[in-house]
């Protein structure tokens, strides 16, 4: 036994000697992976990630009030320090400056701190009441618009910031000597802030009265949707977009070896970082196709896309390197690929606000659907939502939709002499995303309202009028067919659900006139006005009597 123990001692010593080395190597390996992920993956979409982070901070109700509290905490010692260095005789010459003793200063600061804290609690209670009413009337998805309302956050932040400032200034009043013990400028600034808080309270009440109006909520949702449309849709068709669509890999990639891509976890797809995904596809010499739209719910077993491995003899494998004569070997996805892909998409447990157009349009659709419910029964609000949706869809019809194909151009070799003629390098297909069509947006917005307004003539006629308004913005025959299809569904819904034959005849007549208007090639230069049979009869009788 002794010999065996002695024989095992060198091995134990070697393992003890190698343990620190293995630990250092493991740490260095993790650091290398971390730097590799951040340098290639995250930094490729750093501006977009920072923008999303800023939107999340602004979208939280605590950010601006917390910033105001920190500002009050920093201002208090700064003004007290300035007060100690300031000439007291000069302060007394200022007419509105505080020149009282320490007891008066302590009383004023105590009153200000207690008052603004009480008003802050009142404003918070009003906000909670408004959120409760908005959730029941407009829908829970509209709560974010109230929570991210900057004026509300700033008012609450001003109150609690003034409270924090008053407490710290009150702590600095500790001497009986007026010349040194009372920070007169700091107390004067607190009085000014108290007056400003009183004005902000009046503004807060007036702002909340307007914020809970349905027209104001609909307009805010419409502005948000138009902003997202301008983010995704171009002003016109670009030459680069046309050239990319004509790329030969678009017709070939589906014949390459494919590997299904599963979602890293269950949740709502909120963001796709295209630049990071393109860098990933470039490193693996592949094409990554994403089949899920923004806002879709996926599980950890859902196939959200495919990894298409480019053939080894593909021309892009040679030209994607800086050295033209050196080819890149395409490789299948490995563990590092799945780690990097998980950071290329953002999955949330609940749908949150992003640049998703469908989310913004869905807010107005939800308001209209709730307005048509028997508990609320407000068809005028539904008509307002239809009109706002029409304005948003009209902008989409006139603009160029985003291309689902994303390309990158590999750089030239910097070591090549300037006298050498550099060969042009074509764009390489890297990422393919799924882009909703205008027909999808019309079906999920106007079509959803139609399904809940089948027995309401006012809303059905507003939907019919919306299609004639959209006809002014259409630019191709496919959009015309989409409008005609939706018009046929509106006519059928009214014919099957309206209670009186006269109402059905009125809707059918309007749909027929709208159909003729949309079919007319010169309709965009004409004015559409629906004239019912009864109105035409009355006008004819009036003309007969006048003659």
mmCIF file with all atom_site columns, N, CA and C in Angstrom, residues 85-146:
data_model
loop_
_atom_site.group_PDB
_atom_site.id
_atom_site.type_symbol
_atom_site.label_atom_id
_atom_site.label_alt_id
_atom_site.label_comp_id
_atom_site.label_asym_id
_atom_site.label_entity_id
_atom_site.label_seq_id
_atom_site.pdbx_PDB_ins_code
_atom_site.Cartn_x
_atom_site.Cartn_y
_atom_site.Cartn_z
_atom_site.occupancy
_atom_site.B_iso_or_equiv
_atom_site.pdbx_formal_charge
_atom_site.auth_seq_id
_atom_site.auth_comp_id
_atom_site.auth_asym_id
_atom_site.auth_atom_id
_atom_site.pdbx_PDB_model_num
ATOM 1   N N  . UNK A 1 85  ? -19.926 80.392 -0.696  1.00 0.00 ? 85  UNK A N  1
ATOM 2   C CA . UNK A 1 85  ? -18.923 81.247 -1.319  1.00 0.00 ? 85  UNK A CA 1
ATOM 3   C C  . UNK A 1 85  ? -19.495 82.576 -1.805  1.00 0.00 ? 85  UNK A C  1
ATOM 4   N N  . UNK A 1 86  ? -20.807 82.761 -1.696  1.00 0.00 ? 86  UNK A N  1
ATOM 5   C CA . UNK A 1 86  ? -21.452 83.940 -2.260  1.00 0.00 ? 86  UNK A CA 1
ATOM 6   C C  . UNK A 1 86  ? -21.486 85.057 -1.226  1.00 0.00 ? 86  UNK A C  1
ATOM 7   N N  . UNK A 1 87  ? -21.442 86.292 -1.723  1.00 0.00 ? 87  UNK A N  1
ATOM 8   C CA . UNK A 1 87  ? -21.475 87.467 -0.863  1.00 0.00 ? 87  UNK A CA 1
ATOM 9   C C  . UNK A 1 87  ? -22.899 87.688 -0.364  1.00 0.00 ? 87  UNK A C  1
ATOM 10  N N  . UNK A 1 88  ? -23.100 87.759 0.955   1.00 0.00 ? 88  UNK A N  1
ATOM 11  C CA . UNK A 1 88  ? -24.429 87.903 1.513   1.00 0.00 ? 88  UNK A CA 1
ATOM 12  C C  . UNK A 1 88  ? -25.030 89.270 1.218   1.00 0.00 ? 88  UNK A C  1
ATOM 13  N N  . UNK A 1 89  ? -24.198 90.275 1.129   1.00 0.00 ? 89  UNK A N  1
ATOM 14  C CA . UNK A 1 89  ? -24.731 91.601 0.819   1.00 0.00 ? 89  UNK A CA 1
ATOM 15  C C  . UNK A 1 89  ? -25.327 91.647 -0.581  1.00 0.00 ? 89  UNK A C  1
ATOM 16  N N  . UNK A 1 90  ? -24.734 90.916 -1.498  1.00 0.00 ? 90  UNK A N  1
ATOM 17  C CA . UNK A 1 90  ? -25.277 90.862 -2.854  1.00 0.00 ? 90  UNK A CA 1
ATOM 18  C C  . UNK A 1 90  ? -26.591 90.107 -2.892  1.00 0.00 ? 90  UNK A C  1
ATOM 19  N N  . UNK A 1 91  ? -26.717 89.074 -2.036  1.00 0.00 ? 91  UNK A N  1
ATOM 20  C CA . UNK A 1 91  ? -27.962 88.316 -1.981  1.00 0.00 ? 91  UNK A CA 1
ATOM 21  C C  . UNK A 1 91  ? -29.103 89.185 -1.484  1.00 0.00 ? 91  UNK A C  1
ATOM 22  N N  . UNK A 1 92  ? -28.834 90.054 -0.515  1.00 0.00 ? 92  UNK A N  1
ATOM 23  C CA . UNK A 1 92  ? -29.890 90.908 0.015   1.00 0.00 ? 92  UNK A CA 1
ATOM 24  C C  . UNK A 1 92  ? -30.371 91.928 -1.005  1.00 0.00 ? 92  UNK A C  1
ATOM 25  N N  . UNK A 1 93  ? -29.544 92.264 -1.991  1.00 0.00 ? 93  UNK A N  1
ATOM 26  C CA . UNK A 1 93  ? -29.971 93.202 -3.024  1.00 0.00 ? 93  UNK A CA 1
ATOM 27  C C  . UNK A 1 93  ? -30.950 92.587 -4.015  1.00 0.00 ? 93  UNK A C  1
ATOM 28  N N  . UNK A 1 94  ? -31.018 91.248 -4.067  1.00 0.00 ? 94  UNK A N  1
ATOM 29  C CA . UNK A 1 94  ? -31.975 90.569 -4.951  1.00 0.00 ? 94  UNK A CA 1
ATOM 30  C C  . UNK A 1 94  ? -33.349 90.618 -4.296  1.00 0.00 ? 94  UNK A C  1
ATOM 31  N N  . UNK A 1 95  ? -34.302 91.180 -4.999  1.00 0.00 ? 95  UNK A N  1
ATOM 32  C CA . UNK A 1 95  ? -35.609 91.445 -4.390  1.00 0.00 ? 95  UNK A CA 1
ATOM 33  C C  . UNK A 1 95  ? -36.363 90.166 -4.030  1.00 0.00 ? 95  UNK A C  1
ATOM 34  N N  . UNK A 1 96  ? -36.266 89.155 -4.864  1.00 0.00 ? 96  UNK A N  1
ATOM 35  C CA . UNK A 1 96  ? -37.028 87.938 -4.610  1.00 0.00 ? 96  UNK A CA 1
ATOM 36  C C  . UNK A 1 96  ? -36.246 86.889 -3.828  1.00 0.00 ? 96  UNK A C  1
ATOM 37  N N  . UNK A 1 97  ? -35.022 87.174 -3.409  1.00 0.00 ? 97  UNK A N  1
ATOM 38  C CA . UNK A 1 97  ? -34.207 86.200 -2.684  1.00 0.00 ? 97  UNK A CA 1
ATOM 39  C C  . UNK A 1 97  ? -34.676 86.084 -1.236  1.00 0.00 ? 97  UNK A C  1
ATOM 40  N N  . UNK A 1 98  ? -34.512 84.886 -0.686  1.00 0.00 ? 98  UNK A N  1
ATOM 41  C CA . UNK A 1 98  ? -34.871 84.639 0.700   1.00 0.00 ? 98  UNK A CA 1
ATOM 42  C C  . UNK A 1 98  ? -33.762 85.162 1.604   1.00 0.00 ? 98  UNK A C  1
ATOM 43  N N  . UNK A 1 99  ? -34.156 85.972 2.628   1.00 0.00 ? 99  UNK A N  1
ATOM 44  C CA . UNK A 1 99  ? -33.171 86.561 3.542   1.00 0.00 ? 99  UNK A CA 1
ATOM 45  C C  . UNK A 1 99  ? -33.541 86.311 4.996   1.00 0.00 ? 99  UNK A C  1
ATOM 46  N N  . UNK A 1 100 ? -34.367 85.318 5.286   1.00 0.00 ? 100 UNK A N  1
ATOM 47  C CA . UNK A 1 100 ? -34.792 85.046 6.654   1.00 0.00 ? 100 UNK A CA 1
ATOM 48  C C  . UNK A 1 100 ? -33.766 84.262 7.440   1.00 0.00 ? 100 UNK A C  1
ATOM 49  N N  . UNK A 1 101 ? -34.131 83.989 8.704   1.00 0.00 ? 101 UNK A N  1
ATOM 50  C CA . UNK A 1 101 ? -33.218 83.259 9.590   1.00 0.00 ? 101 UNK A CA 1
ATOM 51  C C  . UNK A 1 101 ? -33.389 81.760 9.384   1.00 0.00 ? 101 UNK A C  1
ATOM 52  N N  . UNK A 1 102 ? -32.695 80.991 10.239  1.00 0.00 ? 102 UNK A N  1
ATOM 53  C CA . UNK A 1 102 ? -32.715 79.540 10.064  1.00 0.00 ? 102 UNK A CA 1
ATOM 54  C C  . UNK A 1 102 ? -34.071 78.933 10.395  1.00 0.00 ? 102 UNK A C  1
ATOM 55  N N  . UNK A 1 103 ? -34.809 79.511 11.354  1.00 0.00 ? 103 UNK A N  1
ATOM 56  C CA . UNK A 1 103 ? -36.125 78.967 11.672  1.00 0.00 ? 103 UNK A CA 1
ATOM 57  C C  . UNK A 1 103 ? -37.100 79.139 10.503  1.00 0.00 ? 103 UNK A C  1
ATOM 58  N N  . UNK A 1 104 ? -37.077 80.319 9.897   1.00 0.00 ? 104 UNK A N  1
ATOM 59  C CA . UNK A 1 104 ? -37.952 80.561 8.744   1.00 0.00 ? 104 UNK A CA 1
ATOM 60  C C  . UNK A 1 104 ? -37.563 79.653 7.574   1.00 0.00 ? 104 UNK A C  1
ATOM 61  N N  . UNK A 1 105 ? -36.265 79.492 7.336   1.00 0.00 ? 105 UNK A N  1
ATOM 62  C CA . UNK A 1 105 ? -35.810 78.623 6.243   1.00 0.00 ? 105 UNK A CA 1
ATOM 63  C C  . UNK A 1 105 ? -36.214 77.179 6.490   1.00 0.00 ? 105 UNK A C  1
ATOM 64  N N  . UNK A 1 106 ? -36.088 76.741 7.764   1.00 0.00 ? 106 UNK A N  1
ATOM 65  C CA . UNK A 1 106 ? -36.453 75.364 8.066   1.00 0.00 ? 106 UNK A CA 1
ATOM 66  C C  . UNK A 1 106 ? -37.953 75.150 7.907   1.00 0.00 ? 106 UNK A C  1
ATOM 67  N N  . UNK A 1 107 ? -38.734 76.141 8.294   1.00 0.00 ? 107 UNK A N  1
ATOM 68  C CA . UNK A 1 107 ? -40.185 76.018 8.145   1.00 0.00 ? 107 UNK A CA 1
ATOM 69  C C  . UNK A 1 107 ? -40.590 75.982 6.675   1.00 0.00 ? 107 UNK A C  1
ATOM 70  N N  . UNK A 1 108 ? -39.962 76.831 5.864   1.00 0.00 ? 108 UNK A N  1
ATOM 71  C CA . UNK A 1 108 ? -40.290 76.879 4.432   1.00 0.00 ? 108 UNK A CA 1
ATOM 72  C C  . UNK A 1 108 ? -39.907 75.570 3.756   1.00 0.00 ? 108 UNK A C  1
ATOM 73  N N  . UNK A 1 109 ? -38.727 75.073 4.030   1.00 0.00 ? 109 UNK A N  1
ATOM 74  C CA . UNK A 1 109 ? -38.289 73.842 3.386   1.00 0.00 ? 109 UNK A CA 1
ATOM 75  C C  . UNK A 1 109 ? -39.141 72.649 3.837   1.00 0.00 ? 109 UNK A C  1
ATOM 76  N N  . UNK A 1 110 ? -39.555 72.637 5.108   1.00 0.00 ? 110 UNK A N  1
ATOM 77  C CA . UNK A 1 110 ? -40.418 71.554 5.579   1.00 0.00 ? 110 UNK A CA 1
ATOM 78  C C  . UNK A 1 110 ? -41.772 71.590 4.883   1.00 0.00 ? 110 UNK A C  1
ATOM 79  N N  . UNK A 1 111 ? -42.320 72.812 4.739   1.00 0.00 ? 111 UNK A N  1
ATOM 80  C CA . UNK A 1 111 ? -43.617 72.949 4.070   1.00 0.00 ? 111 UNK A CA 1
ATOM 81  C C  . UNK A 1 111 ? -43.527 72.527 2.606   1.00 0.00 ? 111 UNK A C  1
ATOM 82  N N  . UNK A 1 112 ? -42.457 72.910 1.925   1.00 0.00 ? 112 UNK A N  1
ATOM 83  C CA . UNK A 1 112 ? -42.300 72.555 0.503   1.00 0.00 ? 112 UNK A CA 1
ATOM 84  C C  . UNK A 1 112 ? -42.156 71.043 0.348   1.00 0.00 ? 112 UNK A C  1
ATOM 85  N N  . UNK A 1 113 ? -41.330 70.423 1.198   1.00 0.00 ? 113 UNK A N  1
ATOM 86  C CA . UNK A 1 113 ? -41.125 68.978 1.085   1.00 0.00 ? 113 UNK A CA 1
ATOM 87  C C  . UNK A 1 113 ? -42.420 68.216 1.338   1.00 0.00 ? 113 UNK A C  1
ATOM 88  N N  . UNK A 1 114 ? -43.172 68.618 2.362   1.00 0.00 ? 114 UNK A N  1
ATOM 89  C CA . UNK A 1 114 ? -44.429 67.919 2.632   1.00 0.00 ? 114 UNK A CA 1
ATOM 90  C C  . UNK A 1 114 ? -45.473 68.146 1.560   1.00 0.00 ? 114 UNK A C  1
ATOM 91  N N  . UNK A 1 115 ? -45.530 69.365 1.017   1.00 0.00 ? 115 UNK A N  1
ATOM 92  C CA . UNK A 1 115 ? -46.546 69.678 0.013   1.00 0.00 ? 115 UNK A CA 1
ATOM 93  C C  . UNK A 1 115 ? -46.292 68.927 -1.293  1.00 0.00 ? 115 UNK A C  1
ATOM 94  N N  . UNK A 1 116 ? -45.071 68.961 -1.780  1.00 0.00 ? 116 UNK A N  1
ATOM 95  C CA . UNK A 1 116 ? -44.788 68.327 -3.070  1.00 0.00 ? 116 UNK A CA 1
ATOM 96  C C  . UNK A 1 116 ? -44.889 66.810 -2.967  1.00 0.00 ? 116 UNK A C  1
ATOM 97  N N  . UNK A 1 117 ? -44.581 66.252 -1.785  1.00 0.00 ? 117 UNK A N  1
ATOM 98  C CA . UNK A 1 117 ? -44.736 64.810 -1.633  1.00 0.00 ? 117 UNK A CA 1
ATOM 99  C C  . UNK A 1 117 ? -46.217 64.421 -1.649  1.00 0.00 ? 117 UNK A C  1
ATOM 100 N N  . UNK A 1 118 ? -47.053 65.222 -1.008  1.00 0.00 ? 118 UNK A N  1
ATOM 101 C CA . UNK A 1 118 ? -48.478 64.943 -1.055  1.00 0.00 ? 118 UNK A CA 1
ATOM 102 C C  . UNK A 1 118 ? -49.066 65.094 -2.449  1.00 0.00 ? 118 UNK A C  1
ATOM 103 N N  . UNK A 1 119 ? -48.634 66.128 -3.170  1.00 0.00 ? 119 UNK A N  1
ATOM 104 C CA . UNK A 1 119 ? -49.115 66.321 -4.545  1.00 0.00 ? 119 UNK A CA 1
ATOM 105 C C  . UNK A 1 119 ? -48.611 65.198 -5.445  1.00 0.00 ? 119 UNK A C  1
ATOM 106 N N  . UNK A 1 120 ? -47.394 64.715 -5.209  1.00 0.00 ? 120 UNK A N  1
ATOM 107 C CA . UNK A 1 120 ? -46.877 63.595 -5.997  1.00 0.00 ? 120 UNK A CA 1
ATOM 108 C C  . UNK A 1 120 ? -47.728 62.351 -5.794  1.00 0.00 ? 120 UNK A C  1
ATOM 109 N N  . UNK A 1 121 ? -48.162 62.114 -4.564  1.00 0.00 ? 121 UNK A N  1
ATOM 110 C CA . UNK A 1 121 ? -49.064 60.990 -4.332  1.00 0.00 ? 121 UNK A CA 1
ATOM 111 C C  . UNK A 1 121 ? -50.406 61.173 -5.023  1.00 0.00 ? 121 UNK A C  1
ATOM 112 N N  . UNK A 1 122 ? -50.889 62.423 -5.073  1.00 0.00 ? 122 UNK A N  1
ATOM 113 C CA . UNK A 1 122 ? -52.151 62.687 -5.775  1.00 0.00 ? 122 UNK A CA 1
ATOM 114 C C  . UNK A 1 122 ? -52.021 62.429 -7.267  1.00 0.00 ? 122 UNK A C  1
ATOM 115 N N  . UNK A 1 123 ? -50.951 62.915 -7.868  1.00 0.00 ? 123 UNK A N  1
ATOM 116 C CA . UNK A 1 123 ? -50.756 62.689 -9.301  1.00 0.00 ? 123 UNK A CA 1
ATOM 117 C C  . UNK A 1 123 ? -50.591 61.213 -9.614  1.00 0.00 ? 123 UNK A C  1
ATOM 118 N N  . UNK A 1 124 ? -49.923 60.486 -8.716  1.00 0.00 ? 124 UNK A N  1
ATOM 119 C CA . UNK A 1 124 ? -49.778 59.054 -8.945  1.00 0.00 ? 124 UNK A CA 1
ATOM 120 C C  . UNK A 1 124 ? -51.133 58.352 -8.869  1.00 0.00 ? 124 UNK A C  1
ATOM 121 N N  . UNK A 1 125 ? -51.986 58.783 -7.941  1.00 0.00 ? 125 UNK A N  1
ATOM 122 C CA . UNK A 1 125 ? -53.321 58.187 -7.843  1.00 0.00 ? 125 UNK A CA 1
ATOM 123 C C  . UNK A 1 125 ? -54.148 58.497 -9.080  1.00 0.00 ? 125 UNK A C  1
ATOM 124 N N  . UNK A 1 126 ? -54.048 59.721 -9.598  1.00 0.00 ? 126 UNK A N  1
ATOM 125 C CA . UNK A 1 126 ? -54.775 60.075 -10.819 1.00 0.00 ? 126 UNK A CA 1
ATOM 126 C C  . UNK A 1 126 ? -54.284 59.237 -11.989 1.00 0.00 ? 126 UNK A C  1
ATOM 127 N N  . UNK A 1 127 ? -52.986 59.035 -12.053 1.00 0.00 ? 127 UNK A N  1
ATOM 128 C CA . UNK A 1 127 ? -52.424 58.229 -13.143 1.00 0.00 ? 127 UNK A CA 1
ATOM 129 C C  . UNK A 1 127 ? -52.922 56.792 -13.083 1.00 0.00 ? 127 UNK A C  1
ATOM 130 N N  . UNK A 1 128 ? -52.970 56.214 -11.886 1.00 0.00 ? 128 UNK A N  1
ATOM 131 C CA . UNK A 1 128 ? -53.461 54.838 -11.740 1.00 0.00 ? 128 UNK A CA 1
ATOM 132 C C  . UNK A 1 128 ? -54.929 54.749 -12.145 1.00 0.00 ? 128 UNK A C  1
ATOM 133 N N  . UNK A 1 129 ? -55.726 55.758 -11.777 1.00 0.00 ? 129 UNK A N  1
ATOM 134 C CA . UNK A 1 129 ? -57.141 55.747 -12.156 1.00 0.00 ? 129 UNK A CA 1
ATOM 135 C C  . UNK A 1 129 ? -57.305 55.839 -13.668 1.00 0.00 ? 129 UNK A C  1
ATOM 136 N N  . UNK A 1 130 ? -56.495 56.684 -14.306 1.00 0.00 ? 130 UNK A N  1
ATOM 137 C CA . UNK A 1 130 ? -56.563 56.823 -15.764 1.00 0.00 ? 130 UNK A CA 1
ATOM 138 C C  . UNK A 1 130 ? -56.119 55.530 -16.443 1.00 0.00 ? 130 UNK A C  1
ATOM 139 N N  . UNK A 1 131 ? -55.098 54.882 -15.918 1.00 0.00 ? 131 UNK A N  1
ATOM 140 C CA . UNK A 1 131 ? -54.650 53.617 -16.498 1.00 0.00 ? 131 UNK A CA 1
ATOM 141 C C  . UNK A 1 131 ? -55.718 52.541 -16.371 1.00 0.00 ? 131 UNK A C  1
ATOM 142 N N  . UNK A 1 132 ? -56.406 52.507 -15.251 1.00 0.00 ? 132 UNK A N  1
ATOM 143 C CA . UNK A 1 132 ? -57.473 51.520 -15.074 1.00 0.00 ? 132 UNK A CA 1
ATOM 144 C C  . UNK A 1 132 ? -58.601 51.761 -16.073 1.00 0.00 ? 132 UNK A C  1
ATOM 145 N N  . UNK A 1 133 ? -58.982 53.026 -16.268 1.00 0.00 ? 133 UNK A N  1
ATOM 146 C CA . UNK A 1 133 ? -60.047 53.335 -17.209 1.00 0.00 ? 133 UNK A CA 1
ATOM 147 C C  . UNK A 1 133 ? -59.605 53.050 -18.643 1.00 0.00 ? 133 UNK A C  1
ATOM 148 N N  . UNK A 1 134 ? -58.356 53.397 -18.976 1.00 0.00 ? 134 UNK A N  1
ATOM 149 C CA . UNK A 1 134 ? -57.856 53.156 -20.331 1.00 0.00 ? 134 UNK A CA 1
ATOM 150 C C  . UNK A 1 134 ? -57.770 51.668 -20.634 1.00 0.00 ? 134 UNK A C  1
ATOM 151 N N  . UNK A 1 135 ? -57.416 50.864 -19.630 1.00 0.00 ? 135 UNK A N  1
ATOM 152 C CA . UNK A 1 135 ? -57.318 49.423 -19.848 1.00 0.00 ? 135 UNK A CA 1
ATOM 153 C C  . UNK A 1 135 ? -58.680 48.807 -20.159 1.00 0.00 ? 135 UNK A C  1
ATOM 154 N N  . UNK A 1 136 ? -59.731 49.302 -19.502 1.00 0.00 ? 136 UNK A N  1
ATOM 155 C CA . UNK A 1 136 ? -61.063 48.750 -19.724 1.00 0.00 ? 136 UNK A CA 1
ATOM 156 C C  . UNK A 1 136 ? -61.727 49.285 -20.987 1.00 0.00 ? 136 UNK A C  1
ATOM 157 N N  . UNK A 1 137 ? -61.409 50.521 -21.362 1.00 0.00 ? 137 UNK A N  1
ATOM 158 C CA . UNK A 1 137 ? -62.081 51.130 -22.507 1.00 0.00 ? 137 UNK A CA 1
ATOM 159 C C  . UNK A 1 137 ? -61.300 50.960 -23.806 1.00 0.00 ? 137 UNK A C  1
ATOM 160 N N  . UNK A 1 138 ? -59.987 51.157 -23.760 1.00 0.00 ? 138 UNK A N  1
ATOM 161 C CA . UNK A 1 138 ? -59.175 51.117 -24.977 1.00 0.00 ? 138 UNK A CA 1
ATOM 162 C C  . UNK A 1 138 ? -58.395 49.825 -25.142 1.00 0.00 ? 138 UNK A C  1
ATOM 163 N N  . UNK A 1 139 ? -58.180 49.080 -24.079 1.00 0.00 ? 139 UNK A N  1
ATOM 164 C CA . UNK A 1 139 ? -57.431 47.833 -24.181 1.00 0.00 ? 139 UNK A CA 1
ATOM 165 C C  . UNK A 1 139 ? -56.109 47.911 -23.445 1.00 0.00 ? 139 UNK A C  1
ATOM 166 N N  . UNK A 1 140 ? -55.621 46.783 -22.943 1.00 0.00 ? 140 UNK A N  1
ATOM 167 C CA . UNK A 1 140 ? -54.364 46.793 -22.179 1.00 0.00 ? 140 UNK A CA 1
ATOM 168 C C  . UNK A 1 140 ? -53.151 47.143 -23.013 1.00 0.00 ? 140 UNK A C  1
ATOM 169 N N  . UNK A 1 141 ? -53.205 46.956 -24.328 1.00 0.00 ? 141 UNK A N  1
ATOM 170 C CA . UNK A 1 141 ? -52.042 47.279 -25.154 1.00 0.00 ? 141 UNK A CA 1
ATOM 171 C C  . UNK A 1 141 ? -51.830 48.781 -25.264 1.00 0.00 ? 141 UNK A C  1
ATOM 172 N N  . UNK A 1 142 ? -52.861 49.572 -24.923 1.00 0.00 ? 142 UNK A N  1
ATOM 173 C CA . UNK A 1 142 ? -52.725 51.031 -24.973 1.00 0.00 ? 142 UNK A CA 1
ATOM 174 C C  . UNK A 1 142 ? -52.134 51.602 -23.696 1.00 0.00 ? 142 UNK A C  1
ATOM 175 N N  . UNK A 1 143 ? -51.902 50.761 -22.684 1.00 0.00 ? 143 UNK A N  1
ATOM 176 C CA . UNK A 1 143 ? -51.353 51.262 -21.434 1.00 0.00 ? 143 UNK A CA 1
ATOM 177 C C  . UNK A 1 143 ? -49.956 51.835 -21.622 1.00 0.00 ? 143 UNK A C  1
ATOM 178 N N  . UNK A 1 144 ? -49.210 51.257 -22.550 1.00 0.00 ? 144 UNK A N  1
ATOM 179 C CA . UNK A 1 144 ? -47.852 51.746 -22.750 1.00 0.00 ? 144 UNK A CA 1
ATOM 180 C C  . UNK A 1 144 ? -47.853 53.199 -23.215 1.00 0.00 ? 144 UNK A C  1
ATOM 181 N N  . UNK A 1 145 ? -48.836 53.595 -24.018 1.00 0.00 ? 145 UNK A N  1
ATOM 182 C CA . UNK A 1 145 ? -48.892 54.978 -24.477 1.00 0.00 ? 145 UNK A CA 1
ATOM 183 C C  . UNK A 1 145 ? -49.068 55.949 -23.316 1.00 0.00 ? 145 UNK A C  1
ATOM 184 N N  . UNK A 1 146 ? -49.778 55.514 -22.257 1.00 0.00 ? 146 UNK A N  1
ATOM 185 C CA . UNK A 1 146 ? -49.925 56.370 -21.090 1.00 0.00 ? 146 UNK A CA 1
ATOM 186 C C  . UNK A 1 146 ? -48.681 56.314 -20.210 1.00 0.00 ? 146 UNK A C  1
#
